[in-house]
């Protein structure tokens, strides 16, 4: 504590500044800006009224030049707007509909919702090129393309496959990759092709942290929509969104200026 009569100084920081500075050492922001400026690219991000909102506005709108309209539910609310801040096909029903997909879990065979939230957004016939969401504390993510959903297991595998070519932080290659036991073996196949170690760990991010501390893991993911790297030794939802945008930016640059984003997405599998 502070002794009577002594003085102390309170320093107020903006954590978005520090986070942005870190991300600029990981990603090529110039390439990301060029992708978001393309007339054939459209993007939507659902903050689910969680803490990701201010970070997303600073990153996507102020730094990368995306239109404000790309942000959905990016005002943090103490009750998350009455919704459940879980980025999956059930609780991000409006984003799912906006991306052109029918409700996945909102209705069962009897046509009743059974307590699941129903989408208020009509299913889009012209969905955006790319969609993403983060949960309440922004450490988990969901990735969508036009009329398709990228499972967490496939997401970490695809990011690992393209990380070295697409993300400057990984330009010298991956030290290793890791997945939780319930996560599919797609990452194992990628690791084998890349010639890097792949670890299977019990559920719990602390096991990934141990591998990162030992210098044995650069990128990892789990079945419950968590993806991350050793840039912060944690799962990081906004990092995952920027990683996907980086992969798309590289795929389209490699194909030339006129390449459609949808065709680049199709090639990533």
Coordinates of C-alpha atoms in Angstrom, one line a residue, residues 116-204:
X116 CA -31.7 -21.2 -29.5
X117 CA -31.6 -17.7 -30.9
X118 CA -33.2 -17.3 -34.3
X119 CA -31.6 -15.0 -37.0
X120 CA -33.4 -11.8 -37.6
X121 CA -31.3 -11.2 -40.7
X122 CA -32.6 -12.8 -44.0
X123 CA -30.3 -15.3 -45.6
X124 CA -28.2 -13.2 -48.0
X125 CA -28.2 -14.0 -51.7
X126 CA -25.1 -11.9 -52.1
X127 CA -22.9 -12.7 -49.1
X128 CA -19.7 -10.8 -48.3
X129 CA -16.3 -12.3 -49.3
X130 CA -15.3 -13.0 -45.8
X131 CA -16.9 -13.1 -42.3
X132 CA -15.6 -13.4 -38.8
X133 CA -16.7 -13.2 -35.2
X134 CA -15.0 -13.1 -31.8
X135 CA -16.4 -14.0 -28.4
X136 CA -17.0 -11.8 -25.4
X137 CA -13.4 -11.6 -24.3
X138 CA -12.0 -11.8 -27.9
X139 CA -9.9 -14.9 -27.4
X140 CA -11.9 -17.2 -29.7
X141 CA -13.0 -16.8 -33.3
X142 CA -15.3 -18.1 -36.0
X143 CA -14.4 -17.9 -39.7
X144 CA -16.9 -17.9 -42.6
X145 CA -16.7 -17.6 -46.4
X146 CA -19.6 -17.0 -48.8
X147 CA -22.1 -19.8 -48.0
X148 CA -19.6 -21.9 -46.1
X149 CA -18.3 -22.3 -42.6
X150 CA -14.6 -23.0 -41.7
X151 CA -14.5 -25.4 -38.8
X152 CA -11.9 -24.6 -36.1
X153 CA -10.0 -27.8 -36.9
X154 CA -9.7 -26.9 -40.6
X155 CA -9.0 -23.2 -39.7
X156 CA -5.8 -23.9 -37.7
X157 CA -4.7 -26.4 -40.4
X158 CA -5.2 -23.9 -43.2
X159 CA -3.4 -21.2 -41.3
X160 CA -0.5 -23.5 -40.6
X161 CA -0.2 -24.5 -44.2
X162 CA 0.0 -20.9 -45.4
X163 CA 1.6 -19.1 -42.5
X164 CA 5.2 -18.9 -43.7
X165 CA 4.2 -17.5 -47.1
X166 CA 1.6 -15.1 -45.9
X167 CA 2.6 -13.8 -42.5
X168 CA 5.9 -12.0 -42.0
X169 CA 6.2 -13.2 -38.3
X170 CA 6.5 -16.8 -39.6
X171 CA 8.7 -16.1 -42.7
X172 CA 11.5 -18.3 -41.3
X173 CA 9.0 -21.2 -40.8
X174 CA 7.2 -22.7 -37.9
X175 CA 9.0 -24.2 -34.9
X176 CA 6.1 -26.6 -34.5
X177 CA 2.3 -26.8 -34.3
X178 CA -0.1 -28.2 -31.8
X179 CA -3.7 -29.1 -31.3
X180 CA -6.0 -30.3 -28.6
X181 CA -6.9 -34.0 -28.5
X182 CA -10.6 -33.4 -29.7
X183 CA -9.3 -31.3 -32.7
X184 CA -9.2 -33.2 -36.0
X185 CA -5.9 -34.5 -37.4
X186 CA -6.0 -32.1 -40.4
X187 CA -3.2 -30.2 -38.6
X188 CA -1.1 -33.4 -38.4
X189 CA -1.3 -33.8 -42.1
X190 CA -0.2 -30.2 -42.7
X191 CA 2.7 -30.6 -40.2
X192 CA 3.8 -33.8 -41.9
X193 CA 3.9 -32.0 -45.3
X194 CA 5.8 -29.1 -43.9
X195 CA 8.2 -31.3 -42.0
X196 CA 7.5 -29.6 -38.6
X197 CA 6.6 -31.3 -35.3
X198 CA 3.0 -31.6 -34.3
X199 CA 1.9 -32.1 -30.7
X200 CA -1.4 -33.4 -29.4
X201 CA -2.2 -32.0 -26.0
X202 CA -5.1 -32.4 -23.5
X203 CA -7.8 -29.8 -23.5
X204 CA -6.6 -26.6 -21.8

